[in-house]
PDB file of C-alpha atoms in Angstrom:
ATOM      1  CA  MET A   1     -53.314 -27.511   3.049  1.00 68.00           C
ATOM      2  CA  ARG A   2     -53.888 -31.167   3.516  1.00 77.00           C
ATOM      3  CA  SER A   3     -50.628 -32.416   1.803  1.00 82.00           C
ATOM      4  CA  ASP A   4     -48.677 -29.754   3.780  1.00 85.00           C
ATOM      5  CA  MET A   5     -49.937 -31.345   7.070  1.00 88.00           C
ATOM      6  CA  LEU A   6     -49.106 -34.924   5.916  1.00 89.00           C
ATOM      7  CA  SER A   7     -45.699 -33.712   4.899  1.00 88.00           C
ATOM      8  CA  ARG A   8     -45.120 -32.106   8.385  1.00 89.00           C
ATOM      9  CA  ALA A   9     -46.367 -35.193  10.055  1.00 91.00           C
ATOM     10  CA  PHE A  10     -44.011 -37.115   7.861  1.00 90.00           C
ATOM     11  CA  ASP A  11     -41.058 -35.044   8.872  1.00 90.00           C
ATOM     12  CA  ILE A  12     -41.822 -35.152  12.372  1.00 93.00           C
ATOM     13  CA  THR A  13     -42.134 -39.021  12.478  1.00 94.00           C
ATOM     14  CA  LEU A  14     -38.774 -39.330  10.728  1.00 94.00           C
ATOM     15  CA  LEU A  15     -37.035 -36.938  13.109  1.00 94.00           C
ATOM     16  CA  LEU A  16     -38.331 -38.810  16.323  1.00 96.00           C
ATOM     17  CA  LEU A  17     -37.306 -42.040  14.838  1.00 95.00           C
ATOM     18  CA  LEU A  18     -33.795 -40.652  14.159  1.00 95.00           C
ATOM     19  CA  VAL A  19     -33.390 -39.379  17.659  1.00 95.00           C
ATOM     20  CA  ALA A  20     -34.659 -42.877  18.895  1.00 95.00           C
ATOM     21  CA  CYS A  21     -31.974 -44.702  16.647  1.00 95.00           C
ATOM     22  CA  ALA A  22     -29.261 -42.168  17.668  1.00 95.00           C
ATOM     23  CA  ILE A  23     -29.775 -42.514  21.420  1.00 95.00           C
ATOM     24  CA  SER A  24     -30.191 -46.502  21.170  1.00 95.00           C
ATOM     25  CA  VAL A  25     -26.934 -46.635  19.208  1.00 93.00           C
ATOM     26  CA  ILE A  26     -25.068 -44.949  22.152  1.00 92.00           C
ATOM     27  CA  ARG A  27     -26.750 -47.205  24.668  1.00 92.00           C
ATOM     28  CA  MET A  28     -26.419 -50.455  23.039  1.00 91.00           C
ATOM     29  CA  LYS A  29     -23.718 -52.875  24.248  1.00 89.00           C
ATOM     30  CA  ASP A  30     -23.797 -55.325  21.510  1.00 91.00           C
ATOM     31  CA  LEU A  31     -21.667 -53.645  18.841  1.00 92.00           C
ATOM     32  CA  LEU A  32     -23.290 -55.762  15.880  1.00 92.00           C
ATOM     33  CA  ALA A  33     -26.820 -54.514  16.846  1.00 93.00           C
ATOM     34  CA  ALA A  34     -25.651 -51.136  17.237  1.00 93.00           C
ATOM     35  CA  THR A  35     -24.098 -51.076  13.703  1.00 94.00           C
ATOM     36  CA  ILE A  36     -27.318 -52.318  12.141  1.00 94.00           C
ATOM     37  CA  VAL A  37     -29.216 -49.628  14.057  1.00 95.00           C
ATOM     38  CA  PHE A  38     -26.628 -47.063  12.859  1.00 94.00           C
ATOM     39  CA  SER A  39     -27.437 -48.162   9.307  1.00 94.00           C
ATOM     40  CA  THR A  40     -31.152 -47.746   9.945  1.00 94.00           C
ATOM     41  CA  TYR A  41     -30.147 -44.259  11.337  1.00 95.00           C
ATOM     42  CA  SER A  42     -28.512 -43.565   7.912  1.00 95.00           C
ATOM     43  CA  LEU A  43     -31.510 -44.884   5.920  1.00 94.00           C
ATOM     44  CA  ILE A  44     -33.789 -42.413   7.816  1.00 95.00           C
ATOM     45  CA  MET A  45     -31.626 -39.633   7.272  1.00 94.00           C
ATOM     46  CA  CYS A  46     -31.582 -40.430   3.544  1.00 94.00           C
ATOM     47  CA  LEU A  47     -35.375 -40.281   3.391  1.00 94.00           C
ATOM     48  CA  ILE A  48     -35.112 -36.928   5.283  1.00 93.00           C
ATOM     49  CA  TRP A  49     -32.844 -35.461   2.820  1.00 92.00           C
ATOM     50  CA  GLN A  50     -34.968 -36.770   0.002  1.00 92.00           C
ATOM     51  CA  HIS A  51     -38.211 -35.277   1.569  1.00 91.00           C
ATOM     52  CA  ARG A  52     -36.146 -31.924   2.049  1.00 87.00           C
ATOM     53  CA  GLY A  53     -35.503 -31.832  -1.740  1.00 86.00           C
ATOM     54  CA  ALA A  54     -31.968 -32.816  -1.696  1.00 89.00           C
ATOM     55  CA  PRO A  55     -31.712 -36.152  -3.677  1.00 90.00           C
ATOM     56  CA  ASP A  56     -27.872 -35.755  -4.407  1.00 91.00           C
ATOM     57  CA  VAL A  57     -27.277 -35.868  -0.601  1.00 91.00           C
ATOM     58  CA  ALA A  58     -29.794 -38.653  -0.150  1.00 92.00           C
ATOM     59  CA  LEU A  59     -28.023 -40.743  -2.781  1.00 91.00           C
ATOM     60  CA  THR A  60     -24.859 -40.190  -0.908  1.00 90.00           C
ATOM     61  CA  GLU A  61     -26.235 -40.996   2.437  1.00 92.00           C
ATOM     62  CA  ALA A  62     -27.904 -44.264   1.259  1.00 91.00           C
ATOM     63  CA  ALA A  63     -24.523 -45.391  -0.536  1.00 90.00           C
ATOM     64  CA  VAL A  64     -21.936 -44.382   1.965  1.00 90.00           C
ATOM     65  CA  GLY A  65     -23.910 -44.094   5.360  1.00 88.00           C
ATOM     66  CA  ALA A  66     -26.188 -47.008   4.966  1.00 88.00           C
ATOM     67  CA  GLY A  67     -23.907 -49.215   2.671  1.00 87.00           C
ATOM     68  CA  VAL A  68     -20.208 -49.052   2.823  1.00 90.00           C
ATOM     69  CA  THR A  69     -19.785 -47.605   6.450  1.00 92.00           C
ATOM     70  CA  THR A  70     -21.974 -50.383   7.629  1.00 92.00           C
ATOM     71  CA  VAL A  71     -19.617 -53.010   6.016  1.00 90.00           C
ATOM     72  CA  LEU A  72     -16.416 -51.615   7.213  1.00 90.00           C
ATOM     73  CA  PHE A  73     -17.787 -51.438  10.820  1.00 92.00           C
ATOM     74  CA  LEU A  74     -19.063 -55.028  10.531  1.00 90.00           C
ATOM     75  CA  VAL A  75     -15.418 -55.947   9.402  1.00 88.00           C
ATOM     76  CA  ALA A  76     -14.108 -54.152  12.240  1.00 88.00           C
ATOM     77  CA  ILE A  77     -16.260 -55.923  14.696  1.00 90.00           C
ATOM     78  CA  GLY A  78     -15.171 -59.283  13.015  1.00 86.00           C
ATOM     79  CA  ARG A  79     -11.677 -58.420  13.636  1.00 84.00           C
ATOM     80  CA  THR A  80     -12.256 -57.316  17.076  1.00 85.00           C
ATOM     81  CA  THR A  81     -14.828 -58.073  19.783  1.00 84.00           C
ATOM     82  CA  ARG A  82     -18.505 -57.868  19.579  1.00 82.00           C
ATOM     83  CA  VAL A  83     -19.637 -56.749  22.902  1.00 83.00           C
ATOM     84  CA  GLU A  84     -18.426 -53.393  24.360  1.00 75.00           C
ATOM     85  CA  LYS A  85     -16.615 -53.512  27.741  1.00 71.00           C
TER      86      LYS A  85
ATOM     87  CA  MET B   1     -18.261 -34.224  41.760  1.00 81.00           C
ATOM     88  CA  LYS B   2     -17.106 -35.375  38.289  1.00 87.00           C
ATOM     89  CA  ARG B   3     -20.712 -35.807  37.008  1.00 90.00           C
ATOM     90  CA  ALA B   4     -21.569 -32.323  38.239  1.00 92.00           C
ATOM     91  CA  SER B   5     -18.647 -30.572  36.653  1.00 94.00           C
ATOM     92  CA  VAL B   6     -19.476 -32.437  33.459  1.00 94.00           C
ATOM     93  CA  ALA B   7     -23.221 -31.245  33.478  1.00 94.00           C
ATOM     94  CA  ALA B   8     -21.986 -27.712  34.391  1.00 95.00           C
ATOM     95  CA  LEU B   9     -19.419 -27.822  31.367  1.00 95.00           C
ATOM     96  CA  LEU B  10     -22.497 -29.060  29.111  1.00 94.00           C
ATOM     97  CA  VAL B  11     -24.655 -26.286  30.292  1.00 95.00           C
ATOM     98  CA  LEU B  12     -21.835 -23.806  29.715  1.00 95.00           C
ATOM     99  CA  ILE B  13     -21.493 -24.828  26.095  1.00 95.00           C
ATOM    100  CA  ALA B  14     -25.206 -25.121  25.626  1.00 95.00           C
ATOM    101  CA  ILE B  15     -25.851 -21.522  26.549  1.00 95.00           C
ATOM    102  CA  PRO B  16     -23.828 -19.714  23.722  1.00 94.00           C
ATOM    103  CA  LEU B  17     -25.201 -22.330  21.265  1.00 94.00           C
ATOM    104  CA  LEU B  18     -28.669 -21.771  21.998  1.00 93.00           C
ATOM    105  CA  ALA B  19     -28.118 -18.048  21.895  1.00 93.00           C
ATOM    106  CA  ALA B  20     -26.554 -18.327  18.612  1.00 92.00           C
ATOM    107  CA  MET B  21     -29.445 -20.310  17.555  1.00 89.00           C
ATOM    108  CA  ALA B  22     -31.839 -17.864  18.728  1.00 88.00           C
ATOM    109  CA  GLU B  23     -30.113 -15.299  16.223  1.00 85.00           C
ATOM    110  CA  LEU B  24     -30.733 -17.687  13.207  1.00 83.00           C
ATOM    111  CA  PRO B  25     -33.369 -16.504  10.621  1.00 80.00           C
ATOM    112  CA  PRO B  26     -36.766 -18.158  10.841  1.00 79.00           C
ATOM    113  CA  HIS B  27     -36.978 -21.492   9.258  1.00 73.00           C
ATOM    114  CA  GLY B  28     -38.181 -21.294   5.601  1.00 71.00           C
ATOM    115  CA  SER B  29     -37.570 -17.490   5.487  1.00 76.00           C
ATOM    116  CA  SER B  30     -36.522 -16.198   1.990  1.00 77.00           C
ATOM    117  CA  GLU B  31     -34.610 -13.393   3.301  1.00 77.00           C
ATOM    118  CA  THR B  32     -31.840 -15.563   4.382  1.00 78.00           C
ATOM    119  CA  PRO B  33     -28.202 -14.969   2.990  1.00 75.00           C
ATOM    120  CA  ALA B  34     -28.323 -18.428   1.592  1.00 73.00           C
ATOM    121  CA  TYR B  35     -31.084 -17.423  -0.601  1.00 76.00           C
ATOM    122  CA  THR B  36     -30.379 -13.711  -1.472  1.00 77.00           C
ATOM    123  CA  HIS B  37     -26.766 -13.941  -2.042  1.00 78.00           C
ATOM    124  CA  VAL B  38     -25.224 -16.424  -4.776  1.00 80.00           C
ATOM    125  CA  SER B  39     -27.858 -19.224  -5.044  1.00 80.00           C
ATOM    126  CA  GLU B  40     -30.060 -16.997  -7.166  1.00 80.00           C
ATOM    127  CA  ARG B  41     -27.292 -16.838  -9.827  1.00 82.00           C
ATOM    128  CA  TYR B  42     -26.739 -20.438  -9.548  1.00 84.00           C
ATOM    129  CA  LEU B  43     -30.320 -21.235 -10.127  1.00 83.00           C
ATOM    130  CA  GLN B  44     -31.007 -18.770 -12.981  1.00 83.00           C
ATOM    131  CA  ARG B  45     -27.591 -19.115 -14.814  1.00 82.00           C
ATOM    132  CA  GLY B  46     -26.014 -22.157 -13.528  1.00 79.00           C
ATOM    133  CA  ALA B  47     -27.039 -24.251 -16.620  1.00 79.00           C
ATOM    134  CA  GLN B  48     -25.833 -22.099 -19.045  1.00 80.00           C
ATOM    135  CA  GLU B  49     -22.701 -20.969 -17.158  1.00 80.00           C
ATOM    136  CA  ALA B  50     -21.437 -24.047 -15.683  1.00 79.00           C
ATOM    137  CA  GLY B  51     -22.231 -26.630 -18.285  1.00 79.00           C
ATOM    138  CA  ALA B  52     -24.605 -29.100 -16.301  1.00 82.00           C
ATOM    139  CA  GLU B  53     -28.129 -29.235 -15.979  1.00 84.00           C
ATOM    140  CA  ASN B  54     -27.861 -30.588 -12.300  1.00 86.00           C
ATOM    141  CA  ILE B  55     -27.221 -27.246 -10.369  1.00 86.00           C
ATOM    142  CA  VAL B  56     -25.564 -29.404  -7.499  1.00 87.00           C
ATOM    143  CA  THR B  57     -22.953 -30.633 -10.167  1.00 87.00           C
ATOM    144  CA  ASP B  58     -22.511 -27.133 -11.334  1.00 86.00           C
ATOM    145  CA  VAL B  59     -21.886 -25.913  -7.755  1.00 87.00           C
ATOM    146  CA  ILE B  60     -19.519 -28.839  -6.787  1.00 88.00           C
ATOM    147  CA  LEU B  61     -17.549 -29.350 -10.010  1.00 87.00           C
ATOM    148  CA  ASN B  62     -17.450 -25.644 -11.504  1.00 86.00           C
ATOM    149  CA  TYR B  63     -18.424 -22.773  -9.148  1.00 87.00           C
ATOM    150  CA  ARG B  64     -16.442 -24.732  -6.098  1.00 88.00           C
ATOM    151  CA  GLY B  65     -14.221 -26.827  -8.101  1.00 88.00           C
ATOM    152  CA  PHE B  66     -11.310 -25.938  -5.957  1.00 91.00           C
ATOM    153  CA  ASP B  67     -12.992 -27.282  -2.918  1.00 92.00           C
ATOM    154  CA  THR B  68     -13.987 -30.511  -4.593  1.00 91.00           C
ATOM    155  CA  ASN B  69     -10.321 -30.771  -5.920  1.00 92.00           C
ATOM    156  CA  GLY B  70      -9.131 -30.622  -2.352  1.00 92.00           C
ATOM    157  CA  GLU B  71     -11.583 -33.147  -1.233  1.00 92.00           C
ATOM    158  CA  VAL B  72     -10.852 -35.876  -3.589  1.00 92.00           C
ATOM    159  CA  THR B  73      -7.277 -35.503  -2.581  1.00 93.00           C
ATOM    160  CA  VAL B  74      -8.387 -35.943   1.185  1.00 93.00           C
ATOM    161  CA  ILE B  75     -10.139 -39.219   0.158  1.00 91.00           C
ATOM    162  CA  PHE B  76      -7.107 -40.386  -1.628  1.00 92.00           C
ATOM    163  CA  THR B  77      -4.805 -39.713   1.508  1.00 92.00           C
ATOM    164  CA  SER B  78      -7.457 -41.576   3.493  1.00 90.00           C
ATOM    165  CA  VAL B  79      -6.608 -44.660   1.349  1.00 90.00           C
ATOM    166  CA  VAL B  80      -2.968 -44.141   1.768  1.00 91.00           C
ATOM    167  CA  ALA B  81      -3.314 -43.754   5.553  1.00 91.00           C
ATOM    168  CA  VAL B  82      -5.289 -46.885   5.870  1.00 88.00           C
ATOM    169  CA  ALA B  83      -2.651 -48.656   3.776  1.00 87.00           C
ATOM    170  CA  ALA B  84       0.084 -47.192   5.827  1.00 88.00           C
ATOM    171  CA  ILE B  85      -1.438 -48.669   8.916  1.00 86.00           C
ATOM    172  CA  LEU B  86      -2.651 -51.984   7.772  1.00 83.00           C
ATOM    173  CA  LEU B  87      -0.060 -53.130   5.303  1.00 77.00           C
ATOM    174  CA  LEU B  88       2.955 -52.676   7.545  1.00 71.00           C
ATOM    175  CA  ARG B  89       3.563 -56.357   7.465  1.00 62.00           C
ATOM    176  CA  ASP B  90       3.202 -57.296   3.900  1.00 55.00           C
ATOM    177  CA  GLU B  91       5.666 -60.194   3.518  1.00 54.00           C
ATOM    178  CA  GLU B  92       3.083 -62.906   3.687  1.00 53.00           C
ATOM    179  CA  ARG B  93      -0.418 -62.754   2.636  1.00 53.00           C
ATOM    180  CA  THR B  94      -2.552 -65.157   4.469  1.00 52.00           C
ATOM    181  CA  SER B  95      -6.218 -64.745   2.957  1.00 50.00           C
ATOM    182  CA  GLN B  96      -5.838 -68.085   1.206  1.00 50.00           C
ATOM    183  CA  GLU B  97      -5.275 -69.947   4.360  1.00 49.00           C
ATOM    184  CA  ARG B  98      -8.453 -68.633   5.876  1.00 55.00           C
ATOM    185  CA  SER B  99     -11.367 -70.949   6.054  1.00 53.00           C
ATOM    186  CA  SER B 100     -14.147 -69.571   4.249  1.00 63.00           C
ATOM    187  CA  THR B 101     -17.937 -70.219   5.386  1.00 69.00           C
ATOM    188  CA  PRO B 102     -20.110 -71.862   2.719  1.00 77.00           C
ATOM    189  CA  VAL B 103     -22.408 -69.061   1.085  1.00 81.00           C
ATOM    190  CA  SER B 104     -26.182 -69.792   1.051  1.00 87.00           C
ATOM    191  CA  PRO B 105     -27.313 -70.615  -2.547  1.00 90.00           C
ATOM    192  CA  VAL B 106     -30.130 -68.149  -2.166  1.00 92.00           C
ATOM    193  CA  LEU B 107     -27.572 -65.282  -1.582  1.00 90.00           C
ATOM    194  CA  LEU B 108     -25.388 -66.694  -4.407  1.00 91.00           C
ATOM    195  CA  PHE B 109     -28.137 -66.471  -6.842  1.00 93.00           C
ATOM    196  CA  ILE B 110     -29.470 -63.001  -5.849  1.00 93.00           C
ATOM    197  CA  VAL B 111     -25.891 -61.436  -6.125  1.00 92.00           C
ATOM    198  CA  ARG B 112     -25.312 -63.170  -9.610  1.00 92.00           C
ATOM    199  CA  THR B 113     -28.460 -62.175 -10.790  1.00 94.00           C
ATOM    200  CA  MET B 114     -28.370 -58.397  -9.084  1.00 94.00           C
ATOM    201  CA  ALA B 115     -24.632 -57.718 -10.056  1.00 93.00           C
ATOM    202  CA  PRO B 116     -25.152 -56.598 -13.714  1.00 94.00           C
ATOM    203  CA  PHE B 117     -27.912 -54.349 -12.779  1.00 96.00           C
ATOM    204  CA  ILE B 118     -26.027 -52.902  -9.673  1.00 94.00           C
ATOM    205  CA  ALA B 119     -23.153 -52.237 -11.999  1.00 94.00           C
ATOM    206  CA  LEU B 120     -25.385 -50.650 -14.807  1.00 95.00           C
ATOM    207  CA  PHE B 121     -26.920 -48.415 -12.011  1.00 94.00           C
ATOM    208  CA  GLY B 122     -23.583 -47.302 -10.593  1.00 93.00           C
ATOM    209  CA  MET B 123     -22.418 -46.344 -14.161  1.00 94.00           C
ATOM    210  CA  TYR B 124     -25.625 -44.561 -14.854  1.00 94.00           C
ATOM    211  CA  VAL B 125     -25.335 -42.458 -11.756  1.00 93.00           C
ATOM    212  CA  ILE B 126     -21.797 -41.626 -12.776  1.00 93.00           C
ATOM    213  CA  LEU B 127     -22.436 -40.690 -16.565  1.00 92.00           C
ATOM    214  CA  PHE B 128     -25.677 -38.932 -15.739  1.00 91.00           C
ATOM    215  CA  GLY B 129     -24.520 -36.855 -12.773  1.00 86.00           C
ATOM    216  CA  HIS B 130     -24.565 -33.559 -14.948  1.00 85.00           C
ATOM    217  CA  LEU B 131     -28.071 -34.163 -15.741  1.00 87.00           C
ATOM    218  CA  SER B 132     -29.837 -35.871 -12.619  1.00 87.00           C
ATOM    219  CA  PRO B 133     -29.171 -36.311  -9.104  1.00 86.00           C
ATOM    220  CA  GLY B 134     -26.032 -38.375  -8.483  1.00 83.00           C
ATOM    221  CA  GLY B 135     -22.494 -38.097  -9.722  1.00 85.00           C
ATOM    222  CA  GLY B 136     -18.958 -39.440  -9.593  1.00 86.00           C
ATOM    223  CA  PHE B 137     -18.662 -40.145  -5.967  1.00 90.00           C
ATOM    224  CA  GLN B 138     -22.257 -41.734  -5.505  1.00 92.00           C
ATOM    225  CA  GLY B 139     -21.948 -43.975  -8.563  1.00 93.00           C
ATOM    226  CA  GLY B 140     -18.510 -44.863  -7.596  1.00 93.00           C
ATOM    227  CA  THR B 141     -19.615 -45.913  -4.107  1.00 93.00           C
ATOM    228  CA  ILE B 142     -22.491 -48.053  -5.641  1.00 93.00           C
ATOM    229  CA  LEU B 143     -19.677 -49.728  -7.783  1.00 93.00           C
ATOM    230  CA  GLY B 144     -17.472 -50.149  -4.948  1.00 93.00           C
ATOM    231  CA  ALA B 145     -20.197 -51.797  -2.901  1.00 92.00           C
ATOM    232  CA  LEU B 146     -20.774 -54.121  -5.773  1.00 93.00           C
ATOM    233  CA  VAL B 147     -17.038 -55.252  -5.570  1.00 93.00           C
ATOM    234  CA  ILE B 148     -17.388 -55.486  -1.680  1.00 92.00           C
ATOM    235  CA  VAL B 149     -20.592 -57.741  -2.120  1.00 90.00           C
ATOM    236  CA  SER B 150     -18.801 -59.921  -4.648  1.00 90.00           C
ATOM    237  CA  THR B 151     -15.714 -60.247  -2.186  1.00 89.00           C
ATOM    238  CA  VAL B 152     -18.087 -61.620   0.515  1.00 87.00           C
ATOM    239  CA  VAL B 153     -20.238 -63.791  -1.722  1.00 88.00           C
ATOM    240  CA  LEU B 154     -18.247 -64.948  -4.572  1.00 86.00           C
ATOM    241  CA  GLY B 155     -14.894 -64.866  -2.709  1.00 84.00           C
ATOM    242  CA  PRO B 156     -11.833 -62.600  -3.084  1.00 83.00           C
ATOM    243  CA  ASP B 157     -10.280 -64.437  -6.078  1.00 84.00           C
ATOM    244  CA  VAL B 158     -13.440 -63.646  -8.342  1.00 83.00           C
ATOM    245  CA  ALA B 159     -13.654 -59.880  -6.916  1.00 82.00           C
ATOM    246  CA  HIS B 160      -9.814 -59.131  -7.109  1.00 84.00           C
ATOM    247  CA  ARG B 161      -9.968 -59.797 -10.952  1.00 86.00           C
ATOM    248  CA  MET B 162     -12.619 -57.162 -11.301  1.00 85.00           C
ATOM    249  CA  VAL B 163      -9.773 -54.614 -10.276  1.00 86.00           C
ATOM    250  CA  PRO B 164      -6.566 -55.676 -11.825  1.00 85.00           C
ATOM    251  CA  ALA B 165      -3.683 -55.442  -9.334  1.00 84.00           C
ATOM    252  CA  PRO B 166      -1.140 -53.590 -11.314  1.00 87.00           C
ATOM    253  CA  ALA B 167      -3.680 -50.743 -12.179  1.00 88.00           C
ATOM    254  CA  ARG B 168      -4.944 -50.584  -8.620  1.00 89.00           C
ATOM    255  CA  PRO B 169      -2.516 -47.768  -7.281  1.00 88.00           C
ATOM    256  CA  TRP B 170      -3.563 -45.655 -10.300  1.00 91.00           C
ATOM    257  CA  LEU B 171      -7.114 -46.321 -10.147  1.00 91.00           C
ATOM    258  CA  GLN B 172      -7.002 -45.302  -6.425  1.00 90.00           C
ATOM    259  CA  ALA B 173      -5.379 -42.069  -7.262  1.00 91.00           C
ATOM    260  CA  ALA B 174      -7.925 -41.705 -10.253  1.00 91.00           C
ATOM    261  CA  ALA B 175      -9.856 -38.924  -8.930  1.00 91.00           C
ATOM    262  CA  PRO B 176      -7.203 -36.310  -7.915  1.00 92.00           C
ATOM    263  CA  LEU B 177      -5.315 -37.156 -11.094  1.00 93.00           C
ATOM    264  CA  THR B 178      -8.272 -36.619 -13.518  1.00 93.00           C
ATOM    265  CA  PHE B 179      -9.150 -33.391 -11.459  1.00 91.00           C
ATOM    266  CA  VAL B 180      -5.785 -31.950 -11.863  1.00 92.00           C
ATOM    267  CA  THR B 181      -5.488 -33.207 -15.586  1.00 93.00           C
ATOM    268  CA  VAL B 182      -8.769 -31.361 -16.327  1.00 92.00           C
ATOM    269  CA  GLY B 183      -7.866 -28.447 -14.349  1.00 91.00           C
ATOM    270  CA  LEU B 184      -4.564 -27.978 -16.300  1.00 92.00           C
ATOM    271  CA  ALA B 185      -6.500 -28.552 -19.602  1.00 90.00           C
ATOM    272  CA  GLY B 186      -8.789 -25.789 -18.558  1.00 88.00           C
ATOM    273  CA  LEU B 187      -5.689 -23.632 -17.693  1.00 90.00           C
ATOM    274  CA  ALA B 188      -4.566 -24.281 -21.398  1.00 88.00           C
ATOM    275  CA  VAL B 189      -8.000 -23.731 -22.820  1.00 85.00           C
ATOM    276  CA  THR B 190      -9.260 -20.499 -20.875  1.00 85.00           C
ATOM    277  CA  GLY B 191      -6.347 -19.359 -18.958  1.00 84.00           C
ATOM    278  CA  HIS B 192      -7.482 -20.269 -15.551  1.00 85.00           C
ATOM    279  CA  TYR B 193      -6.992 -23.477 -13.495  1.00 88.00           C
ATOM    280  CA  LEU B 194     -10.197 -25.426 -13.697  1.00 84.00           C
ATOM    281  CA  GLY B 195     -11.636 -23.084 -16.119  1.00 84.00           C
ATOM    282  CA  PHE B 196     -14.532 -24.792 -18.000  1.00 84.00           C
ATOM    283  CA  PRO B 197     -15.418 -23.119 -21.556  1.00 83.00           C
ATOM    284  CA  SER B 198     -18.990 -22.027 -21.635  1.00 80.00           C
ATOM    285  CA  GLY B 199     -21.522 -20.340 -23.964  1.00 77.00           C
ATOM    286  CA  ASP B 200     -23.342 -21.751 -27.062  1.00 76.00           C
ATOM    287  CA  GLU B 201     -20.320 -22.646 -29.142  1.00 80.00           C
ATOM    288  CA  TRP B 202     -18.006 -24.161 -26.595  1.00 82.00           C
ATOM    289  CA  GLY B 203     -20.361 -25.067 -23.829  1.00 82.00           C
ATOM    290  CA  TRP B 204     -20.176 -28.709 -24.778  1.00 85.00           C
ATOM    291  CA  VAL B 205     -16.383 -28.893 -24.025  1.00 86.00           C
ATOM    292  CA  GLY B 206     -17.120 -27.594 -20.573  1.00 86.00           C
ATOM    293  CA  THR B 207     -19.830 -30.328 -20.186  1.00 87.00           C
ATOM    294  CA  LEU B 208     -17.504 -33.019 -21.462  1.00 89.00           C
ATOM    295  CA  MET B 209     -14.664 -31.872 -19.014  1.00 89.00           C
ATOM    296  CA  LEU B 210     -17.327 -32.403 -16.209  1.00 89.00           C
ATOM    297  CA  VAL B 211     -18.264 -35.881 -17.071  1.00 91.00           C
ATOM    298  CA  VAL B 212     -14.609 -36.640 -17.420  1.00 92.00           C
ATOM    299  CA  ILE B 213     -14.084 -35.472 -13.811  1.00 92.00           C
ATOM    300  CA  GLU B 214     -17.171 -37.534 -12.865  1.00 92.00           C
ATOM    301  CA  ILE B 215     -15.796 -40.631 -14.374  1.00 93.00           C
ATOM    302  CA  GLY B 216     -12.383 -40.106 -12.404  1.00 93.00           C
ATOM    303  CA  ILE B 217     -14.172 -39.439  -9.250  1.00 93.00           C
ATOM    304  CA  GLY B 218     -16.298 -42.408  -9.700  1.00 93.00           C
ATOM    305  CA  VAL B 219     -13.416 -44.862 -10.508  1.00 93.00           C
ATOM    306  CA  GLY B 220     -11.337 -43.443  -7.894  1.00 93.00           C
ATOM    307  CA  GLY B 221     -14.107 -43.507  -5.348  1.00 92.00           C
ATOM    308  CA  GLY B 222     -15.184 -46.963  -5.969  1.00 92.00           C
ATOM    309  CA  THR B 223     -11.620 -48.198  -6.076  1.00 93.00           C
ATOM    310  CA  ILE B 224     -10.756 -46.679  -2.751  1.00 92.00           C
ATOM    311  CA  MET B 225     -13.806 -48.032  -1.057  1.00 91.00           C
ATOM    312  CA  ALA B 226     -13.121 -51.679  -2.113  1.00 91.00           C
ATOM    313  CA  SER B 227      -9.379 -51.211  -1.279  1.00 91.00           C
ATOM    314  CA  ILE B 228     -10.070 -50.122   2.299  1.00 90.00           C
ATOM    315  CA  PHE B 229     -12.408 -53.213   2.712  1.00 90.00           C
ATOM    316  CA  TRP B 230      -9.828 -55.694   1.224  1.00 89.00           C
ATOM    317  CA  MET B 231      -6.885 -54.128   3.339  1.00 87.00           C
ATOM    318  CA  MET B 232      -9.354 -54.475   6.287  1.00 86.00           C
ATOM    319  CA  GLU B 233     -10.095 -58.171   5.361  1.00 83.00           C
ATOM    320  CA  GLU B 234      -6.634 -59.213   4.920  1.00 79.00           C
ATOM    321  CA  GLU B 235      -5.176 -57.622   7.883  1.00 69.00           C
ATOM    322  CA  ARG B 236      -4.491 -59.882  10.739  1.00 58.00           C
TER     323      ARG B 236
END
């Protein structure tokens, strides 16, 4: 019962952080900062998948979402402009 | 006026969505179709029938192999599309002319020390995809990320040597090519496209075919990740 409560609290904390990250990504004008927060979003999502018992999806999220997507965004920012107009 | 109409539209969309959500079975219920339909069979007999201990791999590569076959083709199409857009002016490559910022020695040391371990982990994730969480795509992405890190820290020349240029188009197409090859092998052996032999005597052949597909997806996925990065880097 105790661990059940802890698990639920963990879930709720992660989900709140996820929503906070998602909203701040949309509102940020600095695209570099937005990219970093977006990779944090993927990392939190990865923890949620793992906690939900889906390690395969968690691995994909960590490698693709937090890793490669972030790099591609960074390259795209390097080729364009850093601040959203 | 515009804001009001947008808000009204959002509310109009939200009402049917919320109504549909109310119809969903309660969270965690064991009566849902997801639990009562096919997953019971997957969980009970997947390991014998489909040839992999990891049920997720069974579902992705065997039970729903056709879906995955289409997906790897889509990923290959993405790299073709990126190449078509970015490499329109292929005549003069200017990557050498660009001034490279000096890399911090700390970063250089970390990347040089970690690289073999990252490579080993990527290969482990690919080759053990049928036994533990992970698989071709995840492991391939780890290897692709390693190549990307090498490009940034050690320079493009070192990284380009990791994936030899003449083999690059073939490696990019590795995932659909292996998938179709193994699928046709399955056609020859069992009479069905993507048919995997199962049972006590020939089950190992099915498992071997799964591992070959995983390697193909891993090599293809990793090369595609690195290639997209290179094309974006060199484009100007």
